[in-house]
Coordinates of C-alpha atoms and ligand atoms in Angstrom, one line a residue:
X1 CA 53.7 21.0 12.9
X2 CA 52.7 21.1 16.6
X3 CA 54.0 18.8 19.4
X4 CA 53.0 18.4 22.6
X5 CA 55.8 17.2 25.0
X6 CA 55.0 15.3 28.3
X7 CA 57.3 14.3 30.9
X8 CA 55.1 11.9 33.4
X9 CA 56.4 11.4 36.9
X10 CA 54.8 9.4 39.7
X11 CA 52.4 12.5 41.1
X12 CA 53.3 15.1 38.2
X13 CA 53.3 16.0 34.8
X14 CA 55.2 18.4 33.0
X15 CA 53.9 19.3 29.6
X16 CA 54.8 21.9 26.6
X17 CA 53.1 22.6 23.6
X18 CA 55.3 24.0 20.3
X19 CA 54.4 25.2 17.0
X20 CA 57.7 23.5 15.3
X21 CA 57.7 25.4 12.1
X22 CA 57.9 29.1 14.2
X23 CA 60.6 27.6 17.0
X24 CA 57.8 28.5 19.9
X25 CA 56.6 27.3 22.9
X26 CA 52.6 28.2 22.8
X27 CA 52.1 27.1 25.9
X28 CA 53.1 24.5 29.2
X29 CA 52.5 23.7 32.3
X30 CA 52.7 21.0 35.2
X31 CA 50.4 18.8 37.0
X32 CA 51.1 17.9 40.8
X33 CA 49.8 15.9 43.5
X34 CA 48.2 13.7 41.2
X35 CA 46.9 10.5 42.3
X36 CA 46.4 12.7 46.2
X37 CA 44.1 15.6 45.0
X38 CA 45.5 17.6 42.3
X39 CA 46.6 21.2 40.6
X40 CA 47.7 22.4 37.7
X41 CA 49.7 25.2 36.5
X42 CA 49.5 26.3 32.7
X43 CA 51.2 29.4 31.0
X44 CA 50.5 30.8 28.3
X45 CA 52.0 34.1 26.6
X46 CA 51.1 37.4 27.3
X47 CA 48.3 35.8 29.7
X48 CA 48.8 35.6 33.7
X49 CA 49.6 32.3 35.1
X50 CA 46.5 29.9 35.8
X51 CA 46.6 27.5 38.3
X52 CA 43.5 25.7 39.7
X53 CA 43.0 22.6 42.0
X54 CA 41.7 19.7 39.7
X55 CA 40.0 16.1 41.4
X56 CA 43.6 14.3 39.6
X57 CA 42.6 11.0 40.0
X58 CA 44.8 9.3 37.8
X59 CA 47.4 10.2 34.4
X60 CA 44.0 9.9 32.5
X61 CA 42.4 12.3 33.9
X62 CA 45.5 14.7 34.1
X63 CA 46.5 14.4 30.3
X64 CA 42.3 15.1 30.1
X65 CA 42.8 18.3 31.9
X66 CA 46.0 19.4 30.0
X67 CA 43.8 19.1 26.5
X68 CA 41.0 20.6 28.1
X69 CA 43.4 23.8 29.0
X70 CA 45.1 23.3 25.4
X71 CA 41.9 23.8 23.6
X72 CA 40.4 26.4 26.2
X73 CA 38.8 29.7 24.7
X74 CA 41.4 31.9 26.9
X75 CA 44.0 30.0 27.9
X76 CA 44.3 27.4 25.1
X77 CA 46.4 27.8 22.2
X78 CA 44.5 25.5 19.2
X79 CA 40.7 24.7 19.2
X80 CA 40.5 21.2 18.5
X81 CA 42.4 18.4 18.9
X82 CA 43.4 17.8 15.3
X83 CA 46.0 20.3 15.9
X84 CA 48.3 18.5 17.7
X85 CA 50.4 16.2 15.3
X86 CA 52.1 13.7 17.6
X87 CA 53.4 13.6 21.4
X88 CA 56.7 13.1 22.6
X89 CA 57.6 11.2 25.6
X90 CA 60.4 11.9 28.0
X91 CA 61.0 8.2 29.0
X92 CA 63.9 7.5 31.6
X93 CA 65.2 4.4 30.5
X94 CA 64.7 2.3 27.1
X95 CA 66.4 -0.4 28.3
X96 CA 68.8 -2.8 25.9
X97 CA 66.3 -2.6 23.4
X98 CA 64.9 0.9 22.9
X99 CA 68.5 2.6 22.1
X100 CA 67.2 5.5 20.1
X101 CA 63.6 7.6 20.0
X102 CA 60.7 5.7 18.7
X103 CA 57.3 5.9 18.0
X104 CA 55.6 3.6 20.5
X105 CA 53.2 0.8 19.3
X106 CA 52.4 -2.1 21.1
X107 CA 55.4 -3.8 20.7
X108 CA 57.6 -1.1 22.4
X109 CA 54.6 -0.6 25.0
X110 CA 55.2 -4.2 26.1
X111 CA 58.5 -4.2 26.4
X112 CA 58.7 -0.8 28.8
X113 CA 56.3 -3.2 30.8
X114 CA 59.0 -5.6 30.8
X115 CA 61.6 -3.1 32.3
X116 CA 59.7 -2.2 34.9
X117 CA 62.0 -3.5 37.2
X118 CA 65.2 -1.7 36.5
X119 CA 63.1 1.7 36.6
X120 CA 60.8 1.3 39.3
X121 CA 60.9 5.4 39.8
X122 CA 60.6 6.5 36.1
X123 CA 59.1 3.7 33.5
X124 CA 55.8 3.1 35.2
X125 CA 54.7 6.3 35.2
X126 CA 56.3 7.5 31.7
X127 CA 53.8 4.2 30.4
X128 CA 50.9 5.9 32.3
X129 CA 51.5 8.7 30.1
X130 CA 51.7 7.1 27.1
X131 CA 48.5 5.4 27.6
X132 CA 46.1 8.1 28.4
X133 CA 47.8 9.9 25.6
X134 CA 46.9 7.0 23.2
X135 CA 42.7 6.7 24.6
X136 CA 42.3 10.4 23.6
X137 CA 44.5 11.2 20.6
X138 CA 44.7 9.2 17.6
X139 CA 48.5 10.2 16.6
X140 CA 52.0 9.4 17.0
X141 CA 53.2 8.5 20.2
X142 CA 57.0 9.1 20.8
X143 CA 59.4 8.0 22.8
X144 CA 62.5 9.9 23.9
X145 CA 64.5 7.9 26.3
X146 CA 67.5 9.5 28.4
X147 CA 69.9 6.4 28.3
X148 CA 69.6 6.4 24.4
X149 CA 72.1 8.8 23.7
X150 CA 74.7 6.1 25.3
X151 CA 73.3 3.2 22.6
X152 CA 76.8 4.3 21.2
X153 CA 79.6 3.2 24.3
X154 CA 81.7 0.6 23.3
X155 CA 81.3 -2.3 26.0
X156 CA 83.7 -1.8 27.6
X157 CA 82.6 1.5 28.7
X158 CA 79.1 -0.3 29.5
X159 CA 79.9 -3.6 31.3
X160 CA 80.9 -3.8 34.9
X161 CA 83.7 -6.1 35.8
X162 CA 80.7 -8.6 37.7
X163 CA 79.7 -12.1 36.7
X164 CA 78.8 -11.5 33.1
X165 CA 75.7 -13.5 33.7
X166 CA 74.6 -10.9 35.3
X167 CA 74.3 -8.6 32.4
X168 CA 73.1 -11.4 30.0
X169 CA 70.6 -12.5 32.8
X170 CA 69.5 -9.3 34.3
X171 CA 70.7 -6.8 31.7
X172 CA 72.9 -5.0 34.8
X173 CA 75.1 -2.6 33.0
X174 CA 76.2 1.2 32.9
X175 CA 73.0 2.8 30.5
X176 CA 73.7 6.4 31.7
X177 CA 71.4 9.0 32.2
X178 CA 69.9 12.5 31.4
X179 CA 71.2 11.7 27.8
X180 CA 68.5 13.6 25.9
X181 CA 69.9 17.5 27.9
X182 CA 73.8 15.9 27.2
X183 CA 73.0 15.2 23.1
X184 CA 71.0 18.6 23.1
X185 CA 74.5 20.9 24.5
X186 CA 76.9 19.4 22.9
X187 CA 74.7 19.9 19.8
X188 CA 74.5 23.6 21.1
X189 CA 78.3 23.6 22.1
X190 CA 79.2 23.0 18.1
X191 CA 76.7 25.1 16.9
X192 CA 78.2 28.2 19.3
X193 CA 81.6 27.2 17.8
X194 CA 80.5 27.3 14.0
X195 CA 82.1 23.6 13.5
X196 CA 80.8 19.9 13.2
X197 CA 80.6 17.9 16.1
X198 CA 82.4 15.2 14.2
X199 CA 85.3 17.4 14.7
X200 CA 85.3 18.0 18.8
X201 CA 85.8 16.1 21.7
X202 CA 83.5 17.6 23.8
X203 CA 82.7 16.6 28.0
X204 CA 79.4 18.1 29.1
X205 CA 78.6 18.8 32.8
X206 CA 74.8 18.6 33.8
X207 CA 74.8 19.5 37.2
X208 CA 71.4 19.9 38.9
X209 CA 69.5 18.2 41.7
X210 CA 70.3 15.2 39.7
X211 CA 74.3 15.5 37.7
X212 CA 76.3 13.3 35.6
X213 CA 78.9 14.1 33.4
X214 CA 79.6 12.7 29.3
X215 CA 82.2 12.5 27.2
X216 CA 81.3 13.0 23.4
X217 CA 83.8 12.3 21.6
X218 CA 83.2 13.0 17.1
X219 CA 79.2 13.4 18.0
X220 CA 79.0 10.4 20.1
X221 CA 78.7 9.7 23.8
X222 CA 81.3 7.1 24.6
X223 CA 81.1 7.4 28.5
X224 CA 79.1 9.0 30.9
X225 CA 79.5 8.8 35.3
X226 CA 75.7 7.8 35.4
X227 CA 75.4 3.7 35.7
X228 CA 72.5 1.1 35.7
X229 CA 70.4 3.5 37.9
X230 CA 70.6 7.3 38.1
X231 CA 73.2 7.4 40.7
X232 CA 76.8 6.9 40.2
X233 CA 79.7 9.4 39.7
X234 CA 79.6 12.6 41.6
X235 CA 77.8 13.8 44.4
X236 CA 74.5 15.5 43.8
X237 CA 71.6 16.8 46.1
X238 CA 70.6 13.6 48.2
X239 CA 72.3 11.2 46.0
X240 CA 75.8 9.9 46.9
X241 CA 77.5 9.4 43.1
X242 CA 80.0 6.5 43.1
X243 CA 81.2 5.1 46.3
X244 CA 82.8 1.8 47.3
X245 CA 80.1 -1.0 46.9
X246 CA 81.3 -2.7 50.0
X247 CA 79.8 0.2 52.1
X248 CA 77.0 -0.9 51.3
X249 CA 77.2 -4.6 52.0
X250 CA 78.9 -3.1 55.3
X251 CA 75.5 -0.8 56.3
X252 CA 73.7 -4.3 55.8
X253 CA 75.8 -7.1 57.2
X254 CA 77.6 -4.8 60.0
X255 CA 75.5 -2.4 61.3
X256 CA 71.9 -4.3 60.4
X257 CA 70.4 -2.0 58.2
X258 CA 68.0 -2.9 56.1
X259 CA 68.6 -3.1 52.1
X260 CA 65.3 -0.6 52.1
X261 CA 67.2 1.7 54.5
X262 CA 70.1 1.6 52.6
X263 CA 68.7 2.4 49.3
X264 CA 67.2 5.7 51.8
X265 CA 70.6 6.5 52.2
X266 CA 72.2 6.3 49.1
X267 CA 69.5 8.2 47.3
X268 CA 67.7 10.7 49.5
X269 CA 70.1 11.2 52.4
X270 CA 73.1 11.4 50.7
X271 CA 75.2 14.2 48.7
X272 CA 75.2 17.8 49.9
X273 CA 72.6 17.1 52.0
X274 CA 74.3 14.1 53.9
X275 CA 77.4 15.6 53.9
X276 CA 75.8 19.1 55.3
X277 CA 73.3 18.3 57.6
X278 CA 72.3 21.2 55.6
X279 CA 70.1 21.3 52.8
X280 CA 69.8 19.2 49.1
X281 CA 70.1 22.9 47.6
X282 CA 73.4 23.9 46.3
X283 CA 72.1 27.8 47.6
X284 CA 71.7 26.9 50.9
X285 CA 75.0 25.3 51.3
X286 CA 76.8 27.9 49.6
X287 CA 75.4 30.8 52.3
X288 CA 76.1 27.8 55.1
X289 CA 80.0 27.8 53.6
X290 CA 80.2 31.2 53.8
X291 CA 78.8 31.7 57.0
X292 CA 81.8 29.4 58.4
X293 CA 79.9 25.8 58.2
X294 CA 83.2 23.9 57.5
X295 CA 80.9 20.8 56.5
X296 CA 78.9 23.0 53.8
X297 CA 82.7 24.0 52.3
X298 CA 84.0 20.4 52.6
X299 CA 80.4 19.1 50.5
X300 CA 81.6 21.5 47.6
X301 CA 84.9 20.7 48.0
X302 CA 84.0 17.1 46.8
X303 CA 81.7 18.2 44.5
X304 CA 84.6 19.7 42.5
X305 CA 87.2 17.6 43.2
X306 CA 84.7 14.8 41.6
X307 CA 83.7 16.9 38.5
X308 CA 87.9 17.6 37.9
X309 CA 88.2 13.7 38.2
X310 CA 85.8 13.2 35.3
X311 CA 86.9 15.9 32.5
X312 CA 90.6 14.8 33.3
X313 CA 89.9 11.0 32.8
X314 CA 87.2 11.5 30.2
X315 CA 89.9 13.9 28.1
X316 CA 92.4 10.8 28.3
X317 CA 89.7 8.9 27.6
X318 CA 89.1 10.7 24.4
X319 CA 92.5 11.6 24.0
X320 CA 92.2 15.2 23.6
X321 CA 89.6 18.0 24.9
X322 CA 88.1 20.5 22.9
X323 CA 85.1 21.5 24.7
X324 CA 83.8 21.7 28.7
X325 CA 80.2 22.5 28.8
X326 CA 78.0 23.2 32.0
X327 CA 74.5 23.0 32.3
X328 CA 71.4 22.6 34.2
X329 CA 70.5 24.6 37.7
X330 CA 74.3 24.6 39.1
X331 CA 76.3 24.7 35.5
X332 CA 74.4 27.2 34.3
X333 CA 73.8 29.4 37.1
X334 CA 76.5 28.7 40.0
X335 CA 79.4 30.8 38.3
X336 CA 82.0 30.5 41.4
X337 CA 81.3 26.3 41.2
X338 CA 82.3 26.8 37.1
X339 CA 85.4 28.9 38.3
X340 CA 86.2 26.6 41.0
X341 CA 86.2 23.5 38.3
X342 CA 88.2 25.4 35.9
X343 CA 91.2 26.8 38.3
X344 CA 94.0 24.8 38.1
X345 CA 93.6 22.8 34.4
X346 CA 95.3 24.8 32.7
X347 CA 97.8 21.7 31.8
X348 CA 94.5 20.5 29.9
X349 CA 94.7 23.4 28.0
X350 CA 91.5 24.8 30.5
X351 CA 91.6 28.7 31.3
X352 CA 88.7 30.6 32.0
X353 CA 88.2 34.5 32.0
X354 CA 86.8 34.4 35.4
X355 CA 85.7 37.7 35.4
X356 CA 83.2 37.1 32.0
X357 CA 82.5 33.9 34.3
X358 CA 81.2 35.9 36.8
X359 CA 79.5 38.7 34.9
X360 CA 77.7 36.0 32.2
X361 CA 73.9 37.0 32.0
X362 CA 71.6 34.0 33.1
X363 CA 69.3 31.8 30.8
X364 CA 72.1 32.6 27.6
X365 CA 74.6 30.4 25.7
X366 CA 77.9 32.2 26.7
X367 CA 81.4 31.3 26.1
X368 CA 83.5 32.1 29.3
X369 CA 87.3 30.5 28.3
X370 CA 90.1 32.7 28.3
X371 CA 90.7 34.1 24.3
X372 CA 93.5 32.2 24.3
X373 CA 92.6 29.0 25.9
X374 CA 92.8 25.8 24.1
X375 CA 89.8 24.2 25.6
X376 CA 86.6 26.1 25.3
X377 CA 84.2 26.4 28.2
X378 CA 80.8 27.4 27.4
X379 CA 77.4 27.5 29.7
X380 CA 75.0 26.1 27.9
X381 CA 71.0 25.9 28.8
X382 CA 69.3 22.5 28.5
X383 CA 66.5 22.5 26.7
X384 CA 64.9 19.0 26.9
X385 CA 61.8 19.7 26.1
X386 CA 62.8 20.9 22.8
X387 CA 65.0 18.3 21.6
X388 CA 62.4 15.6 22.6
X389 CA 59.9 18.0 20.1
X390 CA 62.7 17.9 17.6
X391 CA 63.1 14.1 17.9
X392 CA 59.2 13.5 18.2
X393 CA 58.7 16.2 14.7
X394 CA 61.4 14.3 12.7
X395 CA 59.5 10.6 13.6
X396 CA 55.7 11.9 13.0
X397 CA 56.9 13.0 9.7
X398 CA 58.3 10.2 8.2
X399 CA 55.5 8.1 9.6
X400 CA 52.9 10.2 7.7
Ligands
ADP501 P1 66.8 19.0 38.7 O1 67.9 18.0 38.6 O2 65.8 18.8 39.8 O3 66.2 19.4 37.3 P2 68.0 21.7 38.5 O4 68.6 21.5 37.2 O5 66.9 22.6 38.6 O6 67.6 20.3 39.2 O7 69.2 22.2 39.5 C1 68.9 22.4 40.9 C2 70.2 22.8 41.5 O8 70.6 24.1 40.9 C3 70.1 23.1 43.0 O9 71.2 22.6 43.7 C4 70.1 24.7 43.1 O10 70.7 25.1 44.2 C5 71.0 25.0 41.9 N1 70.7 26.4 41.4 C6 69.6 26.8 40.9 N2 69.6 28.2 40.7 C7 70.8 28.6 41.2 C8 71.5 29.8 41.3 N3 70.9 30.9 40.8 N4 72.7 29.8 41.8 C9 73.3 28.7 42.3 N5 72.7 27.5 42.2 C10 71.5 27.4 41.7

């Protein structure tokens, strides 16, 4: 079976192409700039990278492109459209109502349109996608949504202490984020461990431009530092994670700001890069720290202070800890921000061997704890695009 993957943002489009029944990725690539003027990058093994600028009016005309390059005598991988089998969508938020992968019809269509609202970033142009996708092929569309991995908190994990009008009203509640990479490494993390995940509480760390932190407790996510929009819990690039709300009312009603400004603050002039002055990039702030900037250490200080917080209260939470994973750009590659975490929980049963830590090679799943540490902390690469396949594979199937 082959699936093609899409992950539609406002001016981009990521895309992979697998062959299910061989595990391979034939080929991917990414659309930019669309809706300005347009490019496109596409790989394909064993051939050198194309990349072309494309008149990218629209999603249409990008998903039109992406075929085109599919079915292309050199660079494509099948010669017809007939040999694609369905499409999976990487869709931010389902909402209350789409809590696990689905194949979108009309019905589900409609009511991404009616959620609009609490994804203005990530829904509209996810059902842009889905659209073209559906003019030019006639076969399953999927949907792979990050908050439904978190369809299994109990409530009170997911309802804030506000008016509880609000969340009947408005639907304003914690849905959690990036839930597809989370389900896919503590999936991993069990595999790596020969066991079942119904046996291991596990917390997994995604820490990229964008983090958030889950506790998985017997297979299922029961918390997660992610809220009703991606940004709560711990500092990230330009986002500020959880801080107290009446900040905010205190930008507005105190200093004048605008709510507009404000929402500039919290999500693009925030985190290491409002703390720094610096840079969004964990790299650059890690050569300003050791250059002396005293602001570049203090922003990573926080950073790991915040990530402790979370596996401490979500192992109390769970009542136990079996597992710490890390993952995405920082977790998996940042091996002194791992050790950093890990020093000093050893009363959680946490010990690393920091120099296996240090030494891990990049891009593998690697187990870094100490041989005799109770908890067991493994690095872990997302692979998003694969578990969307997997999800998209399994739905196509039974809808045959
Ligand atoms: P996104 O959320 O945009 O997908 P990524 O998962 O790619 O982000 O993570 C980006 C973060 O990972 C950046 O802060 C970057 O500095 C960090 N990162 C990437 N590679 C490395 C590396 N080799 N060493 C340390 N940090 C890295």
């Amino acid at each position: 079976m082959n699936i093609l993957v899409i992950n539609s943002g406002s001016s981009s489009l990521k895309y992979q192409f697998f062959d299910m029944d061989n595990n391979k990725v034939l080929a991917k690539g990414n659309c930019e700039r669309i809706g300005i003027d347009g490019v496109i990058t596409h790989k394909k093994d064993g051939k050198e990278d194309y990349k072309k600028e494309a008149d990218l009016k629209g999603h249409d005309e990008a998903i039109q492109l992406v075929l085109d390059l599919l079915m292309d005598k050199e660079y494509g991988v099948i010669s017809s459209l007939d040999e694609i089998d369905a499409v999976g969508h990487r869709i931010a938020h389902g909402g209350e109502k789409l809590r696990q992968s689905s194949i979108i019809g009309d019905e589900e269509l409609k009511y991404l349109e009616s959620i609009q609202m609490i994804a203005p970033l990530h829904v509209p142009p996810a059902i842009k996608g889905i659209v073209a996708c559906k003019k030019l092929m006639d076969v399953p569309q999927v949907g792979v949504f990050d908050t439904s991995f978190y369809s299994t908190m109990e409530d009170y994990a997911y309802i804030y202490p506000l008016p509880y009008d609000l969340y009947e009203k408005h639907q304003i509640r914690r849905y959690g984020f990036h839930g597809t990479s989370h389900r896919y490494v503590a999936s991993r993390a069990a595999k790596m461990l020969g066991k079942d995940m119904k046996d291991l509480k596990i917390v997994t760390c995604h820490l990229g431009n964008g983090s958030s932190i889950t506790a998985v407790n017997q297979g299922k996510a029961v918390d997660t530092s992610m809220g009703f929009m991606p940004n709560d819990g711990i500092l990230m690039g330009t986002r500020c994670g959880a801080v107290d709300p009446s900040v905010l009312m205190y930008l507005i009603n105190s200093l004048g700001m605008d709510p507009k400004e404000v929402e500039d603050i919290i999500n693009k002039k925030s985190g290491l890069l409002g703390v720094t002055g610096v840079s969004s990039d964990a790299r650059d702030v890690r050569e300003a720290a050791e250059n002396g900037d005293a602001r570049a250490r203090l922003a990573e200080k926080i950073l790991v202070h915040g990530i402790k917080k979370f596996i401490g209260s979500y192992a109390a939470e769970m009542n136990g800890l079996d597992v710490v994973v890390f993952t995405a750009g920082l977790g998996e590659n940042s091996a002194i921000l791992r050790e950093w975490v890990c020093t000093d929980m050893d009363f959680l049963g946490i010990q690393m061997d920091n120099d296996k830590n240090a030494n891990s090679p990049r891009g593998q799943e690697i187990d870094v704890s100490a041989a005799d540490s109770k908890v067991k902390v493994l690095v872990i690469p997302t692979n998003e695009e694969y578990m969307i396949a997997l999800d998209t594979a399994e739905l196509a199937a039974q809808d045959k």
